């Protein structure tokens, strides 16, 4: 396992990826489509930048080229991305899973990004009573996601009328256009300010990376490099590096609490009879393990973020 700290980001990436490197003609750049302006734009660009890719972005640019990776970036409307990827205009794209499932294009989902999280939910006016999803029978539901909603209704044997509209879904019940809505929700504040309550979650979504189904071997290898970098970032985010001191007679019980990646590192301290233990712990287990370590006799515990982690 390597753990990389802040310094020499670009150089280190080149070094780590050495086994994957090969000659790439400039014509054979990987083409990625990301949202031009919207909720996924900044996070999509940040994801590429945190992979050590230098990107020049300018106002109203529709296309740009990375400086240090064979990558061309297209800035598009999110709804168009699955089709462009399916048609081969772009090789890969970043788009909400909700948009992907609503479009019937033939593309491959290759990675969940962890950002752009939201729910596609059914909501009804706050003053209406609601017991189970059978309460939706006979209602008129306004949505911009007719395909996903239809599948949900069919799977749950609900007979409701789908009313497809192109925007401002949340006002549909108050203007008498529909009895309920099916729309994207994250905090729920938009529903609240429109007098609605969320009653069913139809889909949990996040931004995903999609890929054209038939790419050259060269492009597949470039995607592999990119995914390798993303995996190491995601691994780093989900783990913490931990350093602590312990008396030698407590080492065994403390090490049992720290499985680490393979096993913890133990280094002798200048103080006789003491050692320093280094390991990696999962973010989710963090508080539970810290308390157990303290109780087992650990002292001077330091926990530091990991920038990149290659297993
Ligand atoms: P475009 O102009 O590119 O068509 P848009 O208005 O359709 O943009 P955005 O509102 O920017 O799209 O949302 C893009 C994606 O962000 C959504 O498809 C969804 O996956 C995700 N998202 C996360 N949270 C929310 C939310 N609260 N509301 C809507 N989308 C959300
Ligand atoms: Zn859109």
Short mmCIF file of C-alpha atoms and ligand atoms in Angstrom, two decimals:
data_model
loop_
_atom_site.label_atom_id
_atom_site.label_comp_id
_atom_site.label_asym_id
_atom_site.label_seq_id
_atom_site.Cartn_x
_atom_site.Cartn_y
_atom_site.Cartn_z
CA UNK A 1 0.00 0.00 0.00
CA UNK A 2 1.26 3.49 -0.80
CA UNK A 3 0.01 6.56 0.95
CA UNK A 4 0.78 9.84 -0.74
CA UNK A 5 0.80 13.16 0.97
CA UNK A 6 0.16 16.56 -0.53
CA UNK A 7 3.41 17.15 -2.33
CA UNK A 8 4.45 16.66 -5.95
CA UNK A 9 0.98 15.61 -6.98
CA UNK A 10 1.42 15.48 -10.73
CA UNK A 11 4.88 13.89 -10.64
CA UNK A 12 3.75 11.21 -8.22
CA UNK A 13 0.75 10.30 -10.36
CA UNK A 14 3.02 9.83 -13.34
CA UNK A 15 5.29 7.60 -11.25
CA UNK A 16 2.50 5.44 -9.81
CA UNK A 17 0.95 4.94 -13.21
CA UNK A 18 4.24 3.97 -14.85
CA UNK A 19 3.16 0.35 -15.35
CA UNK A 20 0.12 1.54 -17.30
CA UNK A 21 1.89 4.07 -19.46
CA UNK A 22 2.26 3.51 -23.16
CA UNK A 23 2.61 5.57 -26.31
CA UNK A 24 -0.56 7.46 -27.14
CA UNK A 25 -0.96 9.37 -30.38
CA UNK A 26 -2.45 12.81 -29.87
CA UNK A 27 -5.35 11.90 -32.19
CA UNK A 28 -6.29 9.08 -29.87
CA UNK A 29 -7.32 11.12 -26.88
CA UNK A 30 -10.04 9.91 -24.61
CA UNK A 31 -13.16 12.08 -24.94
CA UNK A 32 -15.18 12.74 -21.82
CA UNK A 33 -18.54 14.54 -21.69
CA UNK A 34 -19.45 16.41 -18.52
CA UNK A 35 -22.29 18.78 -17.64
CA UNK A 36 -21.69 22.30 -18.93
CA UNK A 37 -23.39 24.21 -16.18
CA UNK A 38 -25.42 22.72 -13.39
CA UNK A 39 -25.22 20.72 -10.21
CA UNK A 40 -22.68 18.20 -11.53
CA UNK A 41 -20.34 20.60 -13.38
CA UNK A 42 -18.03 21.66 -10.58
CA UNK A 43 -17.77 18.21 -8.95
CA UNK A 44 -17.09 16.57 -12.32
CA UNK A 45 -14.23 18.98 -13.06
CA UNK A 46 -12.93 18.65 -9.51
CA UNK A 47 -12.88 14.86 -9.85
CA UNK A 48 -10.68 15.11 -12.95
CA UNK A 49 -8.45 17.73 -11.35
CA UNK A 50 -8.00 15.68 -8.20
CA UNK A 51 -6.81 12.85 -10.47
CA UNK A 52 -3.87 15.15 -11.26
CA UNK A 53 -5.29 16.21 -14.64
CA UNK A 54 -4.64 19.85 -15.55
CA UNK A 55 -7.60 21.43 -17.31
CA UNK A 56 -7.92 24.92 -18.74
CA UNK A 57 -11.49 26.02 -18.33
CA UNK A 58 -12.73 29.27 -19.79
CA UNK A 59 -16.06 31.01 -19.93
CA UNK A 60 -18.52 29.48 -22.39
CA UNK A 61 -16.08 26.86 -23.59
CA UNK A 62 -17.72 23.86 -25.26
CA UNK A 63 -14.53 21.83 -25.45
CA UNK A 64 -11.11 21.83 -23.89
CA UNK A 65 -8.00 19.64 -23.82
CA UNK A 66 -6.15 18.47 -20.72
CA UNK A 67 -2.50 19.51 -20.50
CA UNK A 68 -0.97 16.38 -19.02
CA UNK A 69 -3.32 13.52 -19.89
CA UNK A 70 -4.62 12.52 -23.34
CA UNK A 71 -8.12 13.76 -22.58
CA UNK A 72 -10.58 16.01 -24.37
CA UNK A 73 -13.43 17.40 -22.31
CA UNK A 74 -16.82 18.25 -23.87
CA UNK A 75 -19.21 20.46 -21.92
CA UNK A 76 -22.80 19.44 -22.65
CA UNK A 77 -26.33 19.45 -21.25
CA UNK A 78 -26.63 16.49 -18.90
CA UNK A 79 -29.65 15.02 -20.74
CA UNK A 80 -27.59 14.75 -23.96
CA UNK A 81 -24.63 12.93 -22.38
CA UNK A 82 -25.93 9.29 -22.51
CA UNK A 83 -26.79 9.66 -26.19
CA UNK A 84 -23.44 11.23 -27.11
CA UNK A 85 -21.63 8.42 -25.29
CA UNK A 86 -23.83 5.73 -26.90
CA UNK A 87 -23.18 7.26 -30.35
CA UNK A 88 -19.42 7.44 -29.77
CA UNK A 89 -19.21 11.25 -29.97
CA UNK A 90 -17.76 10.97 -26.46
CA UNK A 91 -16.09 7.83 -25.12
CA UNK A 92 -17.14 8.32 -21.51
CA UNK A 93 -19.37 10.73 -19.61
CA UNK A 94 -20.41 11.79 -16.13
CA UNK A 95 -24.14 11.94 -15.56
CA UNK A 96 -26.76 11.40 -12.87
CA UNK A 97 -27.97 7.80 -12.66
CA UNK A 98 -31.48 9.24 -12.92
CA UNK A 99 -30.70 10.68 -16.38
CA UNK A 100 -29.04 7.42 -17.42
CA UNK A 101 -32.04 5.28 -16.45
CA UNK A 102 -34.51 7.65 -18.06
CA UNK A 103 -32.66 7.36 -21.37
CA UNK A 104 -32.73 4.00 -23.09
CA UNK A 105 -29.25 4.42 -24.62
CA UNK A 106 -26.89 1.48 -24.68
CA UNK A 107 -23.95 2.49 -22.51
CA UNK A 108 -21.97 0.79 -19.76
CA UNK A 109 -21.99 2.10 -16.17
CA UNK A 110 -18.38 1.83 -15.01
CA UNK A 111 -18.09 3.81 -11.77
CA UNK A 112 -20.16 5.53 -9.11
CA UNK A 113 -18.60 8.86 -8.20
CA UNK A 114 -20.06 9.52 -4.73
CA UNK A 115 -21.26 13.03 -5.63
CA UNK A 116 -24.54 14.43 -7.01
CA UNK A 117 -26.52 12.33 -4.55
CA UNK A 118 -30.28 12.78 -4.67
CA UNK A 119 -33.57 10.84 -4.66
CA UNK A 120 -36.28 10.62 -7.26
CA UNK A 121 -39.34 10.75 -5.04
CA UNK A 122 -43.10 10.94 -5.17
CA UNK A 123 -44.60 13.82 -3.22
CA UNK A 124 -48.19 14.84 -2.50
CA UNK A 125 -49.80 17.94 -0.93
CA UNK A 126 -49.02 18.08 2.80
CA UNK A 127 -52.66 18.05 3.87
CA UNK A 128 -53.52 14.82 2.00
CA UNK A 129 -53.56 11.56 3.95
CA UNK A 130 -51.21 8.82 2.85
CA UNK A 131 -50.88 5.27 4.15
CA UNK A 132 -49.05 3.02 1.68
CA UNK A 133 -48.05 3.34 -1.96
CA UNK A 134 -51.52 1.94 -2.78
CA UNK A 135 -52.77 5.42 -1.87
CA UNK A 136 -51.29 6.50 -5.23
CA UNK A 137 -53.92 4.47 -7.13
CA UNK A 138 -56.04 6.70 -9.33
CA UNK A 139 -53.84 9.78 -8.88
CA UNK A 140 -52.40 11.93 -11.65
CA UNK A 141 -48.61 12.23 -11.15
CA UNK A 142 -46.62 14.96 -12.91
CA UNK A 143 -42.99 14.20 -13.73
CA UNK A 144 -40.07 14.72 -16.08
CA UNK A 145 -39.12 11.05 -15.46
CA UNK A 146 -42.00 9.09 -17.11
CA UNK A 147 -39.91 5.98 -17.90
CA UNK A 148 -38.56 5.46 -14.37
CA UNK A 149 -41.95 6.26 -12.84
CA UNK A 150 -43.76 3.86 -15.17
CA UNK A 151 -41.41 1.03 -14.15
CA UNK A 152 -41.95 1.82 -10.46
CA UNK A 153 -45.75 1.87 -10.80
CA UNK A 154 -45.74 -1.38 -12.77
CA UNK A 155 -43.44 -3.14 -10.27
CA UNK A 156 -45.71 -2.04 -7.40
CA UNK A 157 -48.97 -2.76 -9.26
CA UNK A 158 -50.20 0.80 -8.91
CA UNK A 159 -52.63 2.22 -11.43
CA UNK A 160 -51.87 5.93 -11.67
CA UNK A 161 -51.88 8.40 -14.52
CA UNK A 162 -48.44 9.72 -15.56
CA UNK A 163 -48.49 13.32 -16.73
CA UNK A 164 -45.19 14.17 -18.43
CA UNK A 165 -44.13 17.81 -18.16
CA UNK A 166 -40.81 19.47 -18.99
CA UNK A 167 -40.07 21.53 -15.89
CA UNK A 168 -41.31 23.25 -12.70
CA UNK A 169 -42.81 19.96 -11.59
CA UNK A 170 -43.17 21.05 -7.97
CA UNK A 171 -45.89 23.61 -8.73
CA UNK A 172 -48.10 21.11 -10.62
CA UNK A 173 -50.38 20.19 -7.66
CA UNK A 174 -50.92 23.81 -6.55
CA UNK A 175 -52.07 24.89 -10.04
CA UNK A 176 -54.37 21.87 -10.41
CA UNK A 177 -52.27 20.13 -13.06
CA UNK A 178 -51.72 16.95 -11.04
CA UNK A 179 -52.45 15.29 -7.67
CA UNK A 180 -48.84 14.32 -7.01
CA UNK A 181 -45.36 14.77 -8.42
CA UNK A 182 -42.34 12.55 -9.03
CA UNK A 183 -39.20 14.67 -8.96
CA UNK A 184 -35.59 14.91 -7.74
CA UNK A 185 -35.12 15.77 -4.08
CA UNK A 186 -31.98 16.30 -2.01
CA UNK A 187 -32.70 18.35 1.12
CA UNK A 188 -36.48 18.43 0.63
CA UNK A 189 -36.65 22.22 1.10
CA UNK A 190 -38.17 22.79 -2.37
CA UNK A 191 -40.96 20.34 -1.58
CA UNK A 192 -41.57 22.02 1.75
CA UNK A 193 -41.79 25.51 0.25
CA UNK A 194 -44.34 24.20 -2.26
CA UNK A 195 -46.57 22.63 0.40
CA UNK A 196 -45.61 19.06 -0.51
CA UNK A 197 -44.47 16.02 1.46
CA UNK A 198 -42.25 13.19 0.22
CA UNK A 199 -44.10 9.86 0.43
CA UNK A 200 -42.12 7.36 -1.68
CA UNK A 201 -38.51 7.09 -2.87
CA UNK A 202 -38.56 5.73 -6.40
CA UNK A 203 -34.78 5.84 -7.01
CA UNK A 204 -31.63 6.75 -5.10
CA UNK A 205 -29.23 8.40 -7.50
CA UNK A 206 -25.68 9.75 -7.71
CA UNK A 207 -23.39 10.85 -10.53
CA UNK A 208 -21.93 7.90 -12.42
CA UNK A 209 -19.30 7.43 -15.11
CA UNK A 210 -20.65 5.80 -18.25
CA UNK A 211 -18.75 4.35 -21.19
CA UNK A 212 -19.37 3.58 -24.82
CA UNK A 213 -19.70 -0.18 -25.29
CA UNK A 214 -17.20 -0.64 -28.11
CA UNK A 215 -13.95 1.23 -27.64
CA UNK A 216 -10.44 0.55 -28.91
CA UNK A 217 -7.96 -1.24 -26.66
CA UNK A 218 -5.98 2.01 -26.40
CA UNK A 219 -9.01 3.91 -25.09
CA UNK A 220 -9.93 1.09 -22.71
CA UNK A 221 -6.42 1.40 -21.25
CA UNK A 222 -6.80 5.14 -20.80
CA UNK A 223 -10.09 4.56 -18.98
CA UNK A 224 -8.35 1.99 -16.81
CA UNK A 225 -5.75 4.62 -15.83
CA UNK A 226 -8.44 7.15 -15.01
CA UNK A 227 -10.48 4.68 -12.94
CA UNK A 228 -7.30 3.58 -11.15
CA UNK A 229 -6.75 7.19 -10.06
CA UNK A 230 -10.39 7.61 -9.01
CA UNK A 231 -10.26 4.38 -7.00
CA UNK A 232 -7.20 5.58 -5.13
CA UNK A 233 -8.94 8.87 -4.30
CA UNK A 234 -12.09 7.11 -3.13
CA UNK A 235 -10.02 4.67 -1.06
CA UNK A 236 -8.21 7.57 0.57
CA UNK A 237 -11.47 9.35 1.35
CA UNK A 238 -12.90 6.28 3.08
CA UNK A 239 -9.84 5.69 5.27
CA UNK A 240 -7.68 7.52 7.83
CA UNK A 241 -4.02 7.11 8.71
CA UNK A 242 -3.52 6.58 12.42
CA UNK A 243 -0.34 6.90 14.53
CA UNK A 244 -0.16 6.14 18.24
CA UNK A 245 2.26 5.28 21.03
CA UNK A 246 1.92 2.25 23.29
CA UNK A 247 3.89 0.40 25.96
CA UNK A 248 5.36 -2.79 24.49
CA UNK A 249 3.33 -5.04 26.81
CA UNK A 250 0.10 -3.66 25.26
CA UNK A 251 1.19 -3.99 21.63
CA UNK A 252 -0.57 -7.28 20.95
CA UNK A 253 -4.01 -6.21 22.16
CA UNK A 254 -3.69 -2.84 20.38
CA UNK A 255 -2.60 -4.45 17.10
CA UNK A 256 -5.63 -6.75 17.28
CA UNK A 257 -7.81 -3.64 17.08
CA UNK A 258 -5.94 -2.37 14.00
CA UNK A 259 -6.21 -4.79 11.10
CA UNK A 260 -4.88 -2.10 8.70
CA UNK A 261 -4.32 -3.07 5.07
CA UNK A 262 -1.99 -5.98 5.79
CA UNK A 263 -0.82 -5.41 9.35
CA UNK A 264 0.19 -2.34 11.37
CA UNK A 265 3.75 -0.95 11.27
CA UNK A 266 5.55 -1.03 14.64
CA UNK A 267 8.56 1.22 15.25
CA UNK A 268 10.58 1.46 18.49
CA UNK A 269 10.42 4.78 20.35
CA UNK A 270 13.55 6.41 21.85
CA UNK A 271 11.86 5.85 25.24
CA UNK A 272 12.71 2.35 26.50
CA UNK A 273 9.79 -0.14 26.44
CA UNK A 274 7.58 1.94 24.12
CA UNK A 275 6.66 1.68 20.45
CA UNK A 276 4.87 3.72 17.82
CA UNK A 277 2.16 1.96 15.81
CA UNK A 278 1.04 3.16 12.36
CA UNK A 279 -2.01 1.84 10.57
CA UNK A 280 -5.01 2.66 8.38
CA UNK A 281 -8.58 2.57 9.66
CA UNK A 282 -11.91 2.87 7.89
CA UNK A 283 -13.64 6.22 8.26
CA UNK A 284 -16.87 4.41 9.26
CA UNK A 285 -15.19 2.50 12.13
CA UNK A 286 -13.20 5.49 13.28
CA UNK A 287 -14.88 6.56 16.56
CA UNK A 288 -15.51 3.03 17.76
CA UNK A 289 -11.86 2.02 17.23
CA UNK A 290 -10.43 5.20 18.79
CA UNK A 291 -12.29 4.54 22.04
CA UNK A 292 -11.18 0.90 22.12
CA UNK A 293 -7.55 1.93 21.46
CA UNK A 294 -7.60 4.41 24.33
CA UNK A 295 -9.06 1.79 26.65
CA UNK A 296 -6.38 -0.69 25.55
CA UNK A 297 -3.61 1.73 26.63
CA UNK A 298 -2.81 3.72 23.46
CA UNK A 299 -1.48 7.25 23.98
CA UNK A 300 -0.71 10.26 21.77
CA UNK A 301 -3.12 9.14 19.05
CA UNK A 302 -2.82 11.12 15.81
CA UNK A 303 -5.31 10.68 12.98
CA UNK A 304 -4.48 12.22 9.60
CA UNK A 305 -6.32 12.33 6.28
CA UNK A 306 -4.93 10.32 3.38
CA UNK A 307 -4.80 12.04 0.03
CA UNK A 308 -4.40 8.98 -2.19
CA UNK A 309 -4.31 5.28 -1.44
CA UNK A 310 -3.17 2.52 -3.77
CA UNK A 311 -3.81 -0.98 -2.52
P1 LIG B 1 -28.91 20.84 -17.86
O1 LIG B 1 -28.98 22.28 -18.19
O2 LIG B 1 -27.51 20.30 -18.03
O3 LIG B 1 -29.95 20.01 -18.57
P2 LIG B 1 -30.45 20.28 -15.44
O4 LIG B 1 -31.15 21.52 -14.98
O5 LIG B 1 -31.22 19.22 -16.13
O6 LIG B 1 -29.17 20.73 -16.28
P3 LIG B 1 -29.30 20.02 -12.77
O7 LIG B 1 -30.40 20.64 -12.00
O8 LIG B 1 -28.02 20.76 -12.88
O9 LIG B 1 -29.76 19.54 -14.22
O10 LIG B 1 -29.03 18.58 -12.12
C1 LIG B 1 -28.08 17.72 -12.65
C2 LIG B 1 -28.11 16.42 -11.88
O11 LIG B 1 -27.75 16.68 -10.52
C3 LIG B 1 -29.45 15.73 -11.76
O12 LIG B 1 -29.77 14.98 -12.91
C4 LIG B 1 -29.23 14.83 -10.55
O13 LIG B 1 -28.57 13.64 -10.93
C5 LIG B 1 -28.27 15.66 -9.68
N1 LIG B 1 -28.92 16.27 -8.49
C6 LIG B 1 -28.44 16.21 -7.22
N2 LIG B 1 -29.25 16.85 -6.37
C7 LIG B 1 -30.28 17.32 -7.06
C8 LIG B 1 -31.46 18.07 -6.73
N3 LIG B 1 -31.74 18.44 -5.50
N4 LIG B 1 -32.28 18.41 -7.74
C9 LIG B 1 -31.99 18.07 -9.01
N5 LIG B 1 -30.90 17.35 -9.36
C10 LIG B 1 -30.06 16.95 -8.42
ZN1 LIG B 2 -30.90 18.36 -17.82
#
